[in-house]
PDB file of C-alpha atoms in Angstrom:
ATOM      1  CA  MET A1333     -28.482  -0.625 -24.500  1.00  0.00           C
ATOM      2  CA  ASP A1334     -31.518  -0.776 -22.142  1.00  0.00           C
ATOM      3  CA  ARG A1335     -33.583   1.617 -23.913  1.00  0.00           C
ATOM      4  CA  SER A1336     -36.667   1.454 -21.455  1.00  0.00           C
ATOM      5  CA  ARG A1337     -34.749   2.040 -18.439  1.00  0.00           C
ATOM      6  CA  LEU A1338     -32.473   4.643 -20.033  1.00  0.00           C
ATOM      7  CA  ALA A1339     -35.526   6.535 -21.041  1.00  0.00           C
ATOM      8  CA  ASP A1340     -36.881   6.375 -17.743  1.00  0.00           C
ATOM      9  CA  PHE A1341     -33.665   7.457 -15.996  1.00  0.00           C
ATOM     10  CA  LEU A1342     -33.233  10.480 -18.287  1.00  0.00           C
ATOM     11  CA  ARG A1343     -36.735  11.706 -17.664  1.00  0.00           C
ATOM     12  CA  ARG A1344     -36.590  11.420 -13.834  1.00  0.00           C
ATOM     13  CA  ARG A1345     -33.131  13.133 -13.712  1.00  0.00           C
ATOM     14  CA  ARG A1346     -34.389  15.890 -15.964  1.00  0.00           C
ATOM     15  CA  ALA A1347     -37.364  16.453 -13.795  1.00  0.00           C
ATOM     16  CA  ALA A1348     -35.162  16.763 -10.751  1.00  0.00           C
ATOM     17  CA  LEU A1349     -33.252  19.827 -12.047  1.00  0.00           C
ATOM     18  CA  LEU A1350     -34.085  23.339 -11.763  1.00  0.00           C
ATOM     19  CA  PRO A1351     -33.855  25.711 -14.750  1.00  0.00           C
ATOM     20  CA  ASP A1352     -31.176  28.222 -14.938  1.00  0.00           C
ATOM     21  CA  ARG A1353     -33.774  31.025 -15.133  1.00  0.00           C
ATOM     22  CA  PRO A1354     -36.903  30.002 -13.031  1.00  0.00           C
ATOM     23  CA  SER A1355     -40.196  31.288 -14.313  1.00  0.00           C
ATOM     24  CA  ALA A1356     -43.815  30.379 -14.217  1.00  0.00           C
ATOM     25  CA  ARG A1357     -44.083  27.332 -16.278  1.00  0.00           C
ATOM     26  CA  ARG A1358     -46.004  24.003 -16.275  1.00  0.00           C
ATOM     27  CA  VAL A1359     -42.925  21.739 -16.950  1.00  0.00           C
ATOM     28  CA  VAL A1360     -41.335  20.181 -14.052  1.00  0.00           C
ATOM     29  CA  GLY A1361     -37.637  20.389 -14.181  1.00  0.00           C
ATOM     30  CA  LEU A1362     -35.549  21.193 -17.322  1.00  0.00           C
ATOM     31  CA  ARG A1363     -37.147  21.055 -20.776  1.00  0.00           C
ATOM     32  CA  ARG A1364     -35.838  18.411 -23.219  1.00  0.00           C
ATOM     33  CA  GLU A1365     -34.280  21.255 -25.279  1.00  0.00           C
ATOM     34  CA  GLU A1366     -32.587  22.816 -22.328  1.00  0.00           C
ATOM     35  CA  VAL A1367     -30.965  19.315 -21.661  1.00  0.00           C
ATOM     36  CA  ALA A1368     -29.924  19.019 -25.360  1.00  0.00           C
ATOM     37  CA  GLU A1369     -28.414  22.455 -25.259  1.00  0.00           C
ATOM     38  CA  ARG A1370     -26.403  21.696 -22.122  1.00  0.00           C
ATOM     39  CA  ALA A1371     -25.297  18.455 -23.735  1.00  0.00           C
ATOM     40  CA  PHE A1372     -24.398  20.012 -27.145  1.00  0.00           C
ATOM     41  CA  ILE A1373     -26.656  17.639 -28.913  1.00  0.00           C
ATOM     42  CA  SER A1374     -29.978  18.253 -30.920  1.00  0.00           C
ATOM     43  CA  THR A1375     -33.338  18.352 -29.170  1.00  0.00           C
ATOM     44  CA  ASP A1376     -34.561  15.764 -31.576  1.00  0.00           C
ATOM     45  CA  TYR A1377     -31.825  13.203 -30.844  1.00  0.00           C
ATOM     46  CA  TYR A1378     -32.321  13.737 -27.001  1.00  0.00           C
ATOM     47  CA  THR A1379     -36.012  13.392 -27.436  1.00  0.00           C
ATOM     48  CA  ARG A1380     -35.774  10.096 -29.220  1.00  0.00           C
ATOM     49  CA  LEU A1381     -33.614   8.842 -26.295  1.00  0.00           C
ATOM     50  CA  GLU A1382     -36.523   9.605 -23.952  1.00  0.00           C
ATOM     51  CA  GLN A1383     -38.976   8.015 -26.143  1.00  0.00           C
ATOM     52  CA  ARG A1384     -36.992   4.700 -26.335  1.00  0.00           C
ATOM     53  CA  ARG A1385     -36.145   4.926 -30.026  1.00  0.00           C
ATOM     54  CA  GLY A1386     -32.836   6.845 -30.240  1.00  0.00           C
ATOM     55  CA  PRO A1387     -29.606   5.256 -31.388  1.00  0.00           C
ATOM     56  CA  ARG A1388     -27.010   4.257 -28.959  1.00  0.00           C
ATOM     57  CA  PRO A1389     -24.928   7.304 -27.663  1.00  0.00           C
ATOM     58  CA  SER A1390     -21.287   7.468 -27.905  1.00  0.00           C
ATOM     59  CA  GLU A1391     -19.124   7.578 -24.858  1.00  0.00           C
ATOM     60  CA  GLN A1392     -18.524  11.242 -25.458  1.00  0.00           C
ATOM     61  CA  VAL A1393     -22.312  11.999 -25.658  1.00  0.00           C
ATOM     62  CA  THR A1394     -22.940   9.865 -22.666  1.00  0.00           C
ATOM     63  CA  ALA A1395     -20.491  11.869 -20.658  1.00  0.00           C
ATOM     64  CA  ALA A1396     -22.008  14.970 -22.056  1.00  0.00           C
ATOM     65  CA  LEU A1397     -25.426  13.926 -20.947  1.00  0.00           C
ATOM     66  CA  ALA A1398     -24.074  13.108 -17.360  1.00  0.00           C
ATOM     67  CA  SER A1399     -22.733  16.604 -17.209  1.00  0.00           C
ATOM     68  CA  ALA A1400     -25.813  18.218 -18.422  1.00  0.00           C
ATOM     69  CA  LEU A1401     -28.036  16.409 -15.961  1.00  0.00           C
ATOM     70  CA  GLN A1402     -25.596  17.066 -12.995  1.00  0.00           C
ATOM     71  CA  LEU A1403     -25.423  13.443 -12.226  1.00  0.00           C
ATOM     72  CA  THR A1404     -23.452  12.222  -9.135  1.00  0.00           C
ATOM     73  CA  PRO A1405     -20.534   9.732  -9.764  1.00  0.00           C
ATOM     74  CA  ASP A1406     -22.821   6.900  -9.008  1.00  0.00           C
ATOM     75  CA  GLU A1407     -25.600   8.199 -11.302  1.00  0.00           C
ATOM     76  CA  ARG A1408     -23.142   8.759 -14.054  1.00  0.00           C
ATOM     77  CA  ASP A1409     -21.654   5.135 -13.678  1.00  0.00           C
ATOM     78  CA  HIS A1410     -25.311   3.927 -13.936  1.00  0.00           C
ATOM     79  CA  LEU A1411     -25.955   5.920 -17.073  1.00  0.00           C
ATOM     80  CA  PHE A1412     -23.035   4.638 -18.688  1.00  0.00           C
ATOM     81  CA  ALA A1413     -24.157   1.026 -17.730  1.00  0.00           C
ATOM     82  CA  LEU A1414     -27.627   1.562 -19.150  1.00  0.00           C
ATOM     83  CA  VAL A1415     -26.060   2.808 -22.409  1.00  0.00           C
ATOM     84  CA  GLY A1416     -23.812  -0.204 -22.535  1.00  0.00           C
ATOM     85  CA  HIS A1417     -20.471   1.367 -22.058  1.00  0.00           C
ATOM     86  CA  ASN A1418     -17.708   0.813 -19.353  1.00  0.00           C
ATOM     87  CA  PRO A1419     -18.018   3.676 -16.849  1.00  0.00           C
ATOM     88  CA  PRO A1420     -14.982   6.014 -16.685  1.00  0.00           C
ATOM     89  CA  ILE A1421     -12.487   5.307 -14.061  1.00  0.00           C
ATOM     90  CA  ARG A1422     -13.046   7.778 -11.211  1.00  0.00           C
ATOM     91  CA  ALA A1423     -10.513  10.417 -10.835  1.00  0.00           C
ATOM     92  CA  THR A1424      -8.929  10.591  -7.425  1.00  0.00           C
ATOM     93  CA  GLY A1425      -5.829  12.558  -6.292  1.00  0.00           C
ATOM     94  CA  ILE A1426      -2.942  10.245  -6.356  1.00  0.00           C
ATOM     95  CA  GLU A1427      -2.028  11.618  -3.148  1.00  0.00           C
ATOM     96  CA  GLN A1428      -5.227  10.956  -1.348  1.00  0.00           C
ATOM     97  CA  ILE A1429      -4.782   7.571   0.330  1.00  0.00           C
ATOM     98  CA  ASP A1430      -7.744   5.156  -0.342  1.00  0.00           C
ATOM     99  CA  PRO A1431      -9.441   5.038   3.188  1.00  0.00           C
ATOM    100  CA  ALA A1432      -9.808   1.279   3.013  1.00  0.00           C
ATOM    101  CA  LEU A1433      -6.311   0.592   2.117  1.00  0.00           C
ATOM    102  CA  GLY A1434      -5.099   3.061   4.892  1.00  0.00           C
ATOM    103  CA  LEU A1435      -7.423   1.330   7.361  1.00  0.00           C
ATOM    104  CA  VAL A1436      -5.967  -2.114   6.666  1.00  0.00           C
ATOM    105  CA  LEU A1437      -2.304  -0.817   6.663  1.00  0.00           C
ATOM    106  CA  ASP A1438      -2.993   0.650  10.222  1.00  0.00           C
ATOM    107  CA  SER A1439      -4.096  -2.812  11.482  1.00  0.00           C
ATOM    108  CA  LEU A1440      -0.942  -4.576  10.474  1.00  0.00           C
ATOM    109  CA  ASP A1441       2.095  -4.941  12.781  1.00  0.00           C
ATOM    110  CA  ARG A1442       3.538  -8.246  12.029  1.00  0.00           C
ATOM    111  CA  GLU A1443       3.988  -7.675   8.326  1.00  0.00           C
ATOM    112  CA  ALA A1444       5.502  -4.998   6.232  1.00  0.00           C
ATOM    113  CA  ALA A1445       2.809  -3.037   4.401  1.00  0.00           C
ATOM    114  CA  LEU A1446       2.773  -0.108   2.069  1.00  0.00           C
ATOM    115  CA  VAL A1447       0.216   1.724  -0.073  1.00  0.00           C
ATOM    116  CA  THR A1448       1.524   2.551  -3.535  1.00  0.00           C
ATOM    117  CA  SER A1449       0.069   3.939  -6.709  1.00  0.00           C
ATOM    118  CA  ASN A1450      -0.120   1.674  -9.707  1.00  0.00           C
ATOM    119  CA  ILE A1451       3.151   3.013 -11.090  1.00  0.00           C
ATOM    120  CA  GLY A1452       5.082   2.230  -7.962  1.00  0.00           C
ATOM    121  CA  GLN A1453       4.972   5.716  -5.986  1.00  0.00           C
ATOM    122  CA  THR A1454       4.971   4.919  -2.413  1.00  0.00           C
ATOM    123  CA  LEU A1455       2.308   6.884  -0.691  1.00  0.00           C
ATOM    124  CA  LEU A1456       2.223   5.285   2.836  1.00  0.00           C
ATOM    125  CA  GLN A1457       4.415   2.717   4.949  1.00  0.00           C
ATOM    126  CA  ASN A1458       4.044   1.084   8.124  1.00  0.00           C
ATOM    127  CA  PRO A1459       7.203   1.004  10.410  1.00  0.00           C
ATOM    128  CA  LEU A1460       8.302  -2.484   9.431  1.00  0.00           C
ATOM    129  CA  ALA A1461       8.141  -1.613   5.763  1.00  0.00           C
ATOM    130  CA  ARG A1462      10.385   1.357   6.566  1.00  0.00           C
ATOM    131  CA  ALA A1463      12.717  -0.704   8.465  1.00  0.00           C
ATOM    132  CA  LEU A1464      13.057  -3.144   5.410  1.00  0.00           C
ATOM    133  CA  PHE A1465      13.032  -0.576   2.462  1.00  0.00           C
ATOM    134  CA  GLY A1466      13.773   2.721   3.983  1.00  0.00           C
ATOM    135  CA  ASP A1467      11.532   5.615   3.659  1.00  0.00           C
ATOM    136  CA  GLN A1468      10.245   5.472   0.177  1.00  0.00           C
ATOM    137  CA  THR A1469       7.937   8.516   0.141  1.00  0.00           C
ATOM    138  CA  GLN A1470      10.447  11.367   0.087  1.00  0.00           C
ATOM    139  CA  PHE A1471      11.469  10.975  -3.648  1.00  0.00           C
ATOM    140  CA  THR A1472      10.620  13.545  -6.184  1.00  0.00           C
ATOM    141  CA  GLY A1473      10.145  13.758  -9.939  1.00  0.00           C
ATOM    142  CA  LEU A1474      10.286  10.534 -11.893  1.00  0.00           C
ATOM    143  CA  ASP A1475      12.212   8.935  -8.858  1.00  0.00           C
ATOM    144  CA  ARG A1476       8.911   9.007  -6.998  1.00  0.00           C
ATOM    145  CA  SER A1477       8.263   5.629  -9.000  1.00  0.00           C
ATOM    146  CA  GLY A1478       9.964   2.622  -7.541  1.00  0.00           C
ATOM    147  CA  TYR A1479       9.674   1.142 -11.073  1.00  0.00           C
ATOM    148  CA  TYR A1480      11.651   3.992 -12.437  1.00  0.00           C
ATOM    149  CA  ARG A1481      14.390   3.852  -9.871  1.00  0.00           C
ATOM    150  CA  TRP A1482      14.730  -0.085 -10.310  1.00  0.00           C
ATOM    151  CA  PHE A1483      15.753   0.502 -13.974  1.00  0.00           C
ATOM    152  CA  ALA A1484      17.413   3.950 -13.821  1.00  0.00           C
ATOM    153  CA  ARG A1485      19.211   3.877 -10.386  1.00  0.00           C
ATOM    154  CA  PRO A1486      21.441   0.662  -9.919  1.00  0.00           C
ATOM    155  CA  GLU A1487      21.715   1.343  -6.267  1.00  0.00           C
ATOM    156  CA  GLU A1488      17.973   0.650  -5.933  1.00  0.00           C
ATOM    157  CA  ARG A1489      18.600  -3.116  -6.261  1.00  0.00           C
ATOM    158  CA  ASP A1490      21.283  -3.303  -3.391  1.00  0.00           C
ATOM    159  CA  ILE A1491      18.832  -4.548  -0.872  1.00  0.00           C
ATOM    160  CA  TYR A1492      17.605  -7.338  -3.173  1.00  0.00           C
ATOM    161  CA  PRO A1493      19.401 -10.678  -3.625  1.00  0.00           C
ATOM    162  CA  ALA A1494      20.657 -11.025  -7.172  1.00  0.00           C
ATOM    163  CA  ASP A1495      18.307 -14.218  -7.880  1.00  0.00           C
ATOM    164  CA  VAL A1496      15.206 -12.158  -7.700  1.00  0.00           C
ATOM    165  CA  HIS A1497      16.329  -9.340  -9.931  1.00  0.00           C
ATOM    166  CA  ALA A1498      15.295 -10.750 -13.193  1.00  0.00           C
ATOM    167  CA  ALA A1499      11.814 -11.633 -12.179  1.00  0.00           C
ATOM    168  CA  GLN A1500      11.450  -8.218 -10.438  1.00  0.00           C
ATOM    169  CA  SER A1501      12.449  -6.479 -13.659  1.00  0.00           C
ATOM    170  CA  GLN A1502       9.847  -8.475 -15.691  1.00  0.00           C
ATOM    171  CA  THR A1503       7.117  -7.736 -13.169  1.00  0.00           C
ATOM    172  CA  TYR A1504       7.875  -4.163 -13.112  1.00  0.00           C
ATOM    173  CA  ALA A1505       7.927  -3.638 -16.939  1.00  0.00           C
ATOM    174  CA  ALA A1506       4.721  -5.529 -17.480  1.00  0.00           C
ATOM    175  CA  GLY A1507       3.096  -3.580 -14.526  1.00  0.00           C
ATOM    176  CA  ILE A1508       3.923  -0.309 -16.071  1.00  0.00           C
ATOM    177  CA  ARG A1509       2.342  -1.336 -19.306  1.00  0.00           C
ATOM    178  CA  ALA A1510      -0.760  -2.428 -17.385  1.00  0.00           C
ATOM    179  CA  ALA A1511      -0.906   0.787 -15.468  1.00  0.00           C
ATOM    180  CA  MET A1512      -1.177   2.744 -18.702  1.00  0.00           C
ATOM    181  CA  ASP A1513      -4.560   1.367 -19.285  1.00  0.00           C
ATOM    182  CA  ILE A1514      -6.045   2.699 -15.967  1.00  0.00           C
ATOM    183  CA  GLY A1515      -3.920   5.880 -15.312  1.00  0.00           C
ATOM    184  CA  PRO A1516      -2.965   7.849 -13.422  1.00  0.00           C
ATOM    185  CA  ASP A1517      -1.889  10.506 -15.970  1.00  0.00           C
ATOM    186  CA  ALA A1518      -1.192   9.791 -19.530  1.00  0.00           C
ATOM    187  CA  ALA A1519       1.502  12.481 -19.858  1.00  0.00           C
ATOM    188  CA  GLU A1520       3.201  11.214 -16.691  1.00  0.00           C
ATOM    189  CA  MET A1521       3.162   7.618 -17.789  1.00  0.00           C
ATOM    190  CA  THR A1522       4.565   8.648 -21.303  1.00  0.00           C
ATOM    191  CA  ALA A1523       7.303  10.654 -19.655  1.00  0.00           C
ATOM    192  CA  THR A1524       8.239   7.634 -17.459  1.00  0.00           C
ATOM    193  CA  VAL A1525       8.508   5.166 -20.359  1.00  0.00           C
ATOM    194  CA  THR A1526      10.327   7.631 -22.611  1.00  0.00           C
ATOM    195  CA  ALA A1527      12.883   8.237 -19.915  1.00  0.00           C
ATOM    196  CA  LEU A1528      13.439   4.530 -19.103  1.00  0.00           C
ATOM    197  CA  LEU A1529      13.778   3.675 -22.822  1.00  0.00           C
ATOM    198  CA  ALA A1530      16.592   6.139 -22.938  1.00  0.00           C
ATOM    199  CA  VAL A1531      18.616   5.117 -19.809  1.00  0.00           C
ATOM    200  CA  SER A1532      17.899   1.252 -19.514  1.00  0.00           C
ATOM    201  CA  ALA A1533      18.715  -1.304 -22.206  1.00  0.00           C
ATOM    202  CA  GLU A1534      17.196  -3.903 -19.935  1.00  0.00           C
ATOM    203  CA  PHE A1535      13.775  -2.047 -19.693  1.00  0.00           C
ATOM    204  CA  ALA A1536      13.959  -1.547 -23.561  1.00  0.00           C
ATOM    205  CA  ALA A1537      14.282  -5.176 -23.969  1.00  0.00           C
ATOM    206  CA  LEU A1538      11.510  -6.023 -21.641  1.00  0.00           C
ATOM    207  CA  TRP A1539       9.261  -3.237 -23.054  1.00  0.00           C
ATOM    208  CA  SER A1540       9.577  -4.687 -26.583  1.00  0.00           C
ATOM    209  CA  ARG A1541       7.976  -7.917 -25.390  1.00  0.00           C
ATOM    210  CA  HIS A1542       4.749  -6.158 -24.818  1.00  0.00           C
ATOM    211  CA  GLU A1543       3.887  -8.216 -21.729  1.00  0.00           C
ATOM    212  CA  VAL A1544       0.836  -6.896 -19.485  1.00  0.00           C
ATOM    213  CA  HIS A1545       0.579  -8.086 -15.921  1.00  0.00           C
ATOM    214  CA  VAL A1546      -1.044  -6.803 -13.025  1.00  0.00           C
ATOM    215  CA  CYS A1547       0.730  -8.240  -9.950  1.00  0.00           C
ATOM    216  CA  ARG A1548      -1.694  -9.793  -7.430  1.00  0.00           C
ATOM    217  CA  GLN A1549       0.727 -12.072  -5.777  1.00  0.00           C
ATOM    218  CA  GLU A1550       4.352 -12.819  -5.852  1.00  0.00           C
ATOM    219  CA  THR A1551       7.482 -13.894  -3.819  1.00  0.00           C
ATOM    220  CA  THR A1552      10.637 -11.740  -3.373  1.00  0.00           C
ATOM    221  CA  ALA A1553      13.440 -11.314  -0.853  1.00  0.00           C
ATOM    222  CA  VAL A1554      15.442  -8.541   0.727  1.00  0.00           C
ATOM    223  CA  LEU A1555      18.777  -8.378   2.276  1.00  0.00           C
ATOM    224  CA  HIS A1556      18.801  -6.866   5.876  1.00  0.00           C
ATOM    225  CA  PRO A1557      22.045  -5.717   7.537  1.00  0.00           C
ATOM    226  CA  VAL A1558      20.945  -7.499  10.789  1.00  0.00           C
ATOM    227  CA  ALA A1559      18.552 -10.293   9.833  1.00  0.00           C
ATOM    228  CA  GLY A1560      20.263 -11.339   6.473  1.00  0.00           C
ATOM    229  CA  ARG A1561      18.172 -12.526   3.711  1.00  0.00           C
ATOM    230  CA  ILE A1562      14.352 -12.282   4.268  1.00  0.00           C
ATOM    231  CA  ASP A1563      12.213 -14.147   1.969  1.00  0.00           C
ATOM    232  CA  LEU A1564       8.810 -12.588   1.441  1.00  0.00           C
ATOM    233  CA  ASP A1565       5.343 -13.511   0.172  1.00  0.00           C
ATOM    234  CA  CYS A1566       3.713 -10.320  -1.161  1.00  0.00           C
ATOM    235  CA  HIS A1567       0.033 -10.036  -1.443  1.00  0.00           C
ATOM    236  CA  VAL A1568      -1.696  -7.215  -3.179  1.00  0.00           C
ATOM    237  CA  VAL A1569      -5.089  -5.624  -2.276  1.00  0.00           C
ATOM    238  CA  PHE A1570      -6.331  -2.989  -4.770  1.00  0.00           C
ATOM    239  CA  GLY A1571      -8.287   0.247  -3.946  1.00  0.00           C
ATOM    240  CA  ALA A1572     -11.671   1.113  -5.601  1.00  0.00           C
ATOM    241  CA  SER A1573     -10.124   2.915  -8.465  1.00  0.00           C
ATOM    242  CA  ARG A1574      -7.317   0.447  -8.909  1.00  0.00           C
ATOM    243  CA  ARG A1575      -4.811   3.267  -9.144  1.00  0.00           C
ATOM    244  CA  GLN A1576      -3.640   2.466  -5.613  1.00  0.00           C
ATOM    245  CA  LYS A1577      -2.798  -0.847  -3.949  1.00  0.00           C
ATOM    246  CA  LEU A1578      -1.785  -2.197  -0.640  1.00  0.00           C
ATOM    247  CA  LEU A1579       1.268  -4.515  -0.696  1.00  0.00           C
ATOM    248  CA  VAL A1580       1.393  -6.781   2.368  1.00  0.00           C
ATOM    249  CA  LEU A1581       4.724  -8.631   2.676  1.00  0.00           C
ATOM    250  CA  LYS A1582       4.671 -11.480   5.088  1.00  0.00           C
ATOM    251  CA  PRO A1583       8.206 -13.050   6.012  1.00  0.00           C
ATOM    252  CA  ARG A1584       8.279 -16.720   5.543  1.00  0.00           C
ATOM    253  CA  HIS A1585      10.193 -17.065   8.673  1.00  0.00           C
ATOM    254  CA  ASP A1586      10.236 -15.081  12.036  1.00  0.00           C
ATOM    255  CA  ILE A1587      12.423 -11.905  12.048  1.00  0.00           C
ATOM    256  CA  ASP A1588      13.741  -9.655  14.752  1.00  0.00           C
ATOM    257  CA  ILE A1589      14.459  -6.176  13.440  1.00  0.00           C
ATOM    258  CA  ASP A1590      14.101  -2.801  14.949  1.00  0.00           C
ATOM    259  CA  SER A1591      11.277  -1.009  13.211  1.00  0.00           C
ATOM    260  CA  SER A1592      11.608   2.165  15.151  1.00  0.00           C
ATOM    261  CA  PRO A1593      11.851   5.404  12.938  1.00  0.00           C
ATOM    262  CA  THR A1594      15.564   6.151  14.106  1.00  0.00           C
ATOM    263  CA  LYS A1595      16.733   2.950  12.565  1.00  0.00           C
ATOM    264  CA  THR A1596      15.310   3.301   9.091  1.00  0.00           C
ATOM    265  CA  LYS A1597      17.540   3.503   6.020  1.00  0.00           C
ATOM    266  CA  PRO A1598      17.768   7.067   4.806  1.00  0.00           C
ATOM    267  CA  ALA A1599      16.076   7.999   1.449  1.00  0.00           C
ATOM    268  CA  ARG A1600      18.470   8.384  -1.512  1.00  0.00           C
TER     269      ARG A1600
END
């Protein structure tokens, strides 16, 4: 914990706030006791933090201080760093596409590209990705997760050659466990895992290995009704929150398929 910089930061942020009930007084900003009351801590404890002699706040107290001082997300992250904690993951609506990922996807026309959540929910596809995989954005409920469909819906594997199934299963199971560490929603993750354990012996066996893996690059293949087998190199680019990622699938050989919307495979 950087006590000197923490004390300075707390004092300056406190001075920048207006009191709830403005009145004629000589103190600039909030009083220490007002910040302490907002953060549900004692005035003595808060005073010691500003005097560079307080004990290290817990993550819960640090979050309460951030709220009491009305810190911006960047200021909150800075406060956590000064205290010596990892900043909380910034919550973003899963439906809100990371702007940087969307920009890169729009620039790709020779590779299939899709933006997914970290539990395999497809949020956005370019035309070539729709031509290869069908429209993956129209599913609801647990079926929104491609990971869930892979284990729970046998037909999901129809477009993949049999020789890639085992590796794909292992990657997906380990990816689900990695996703549990960074969100999105704990209840949603628990529901997905519970449902998969009930319907898939394959998933249960892989889950019992306790493997954790964030996929950053892999090879796979799909079976296309016109082009036949297409081997793909998959590169993964993560968004700022790591709750979304861009998958760029580059064919290992030239392919000629119709990527117009009318030729896509219908969603199941």
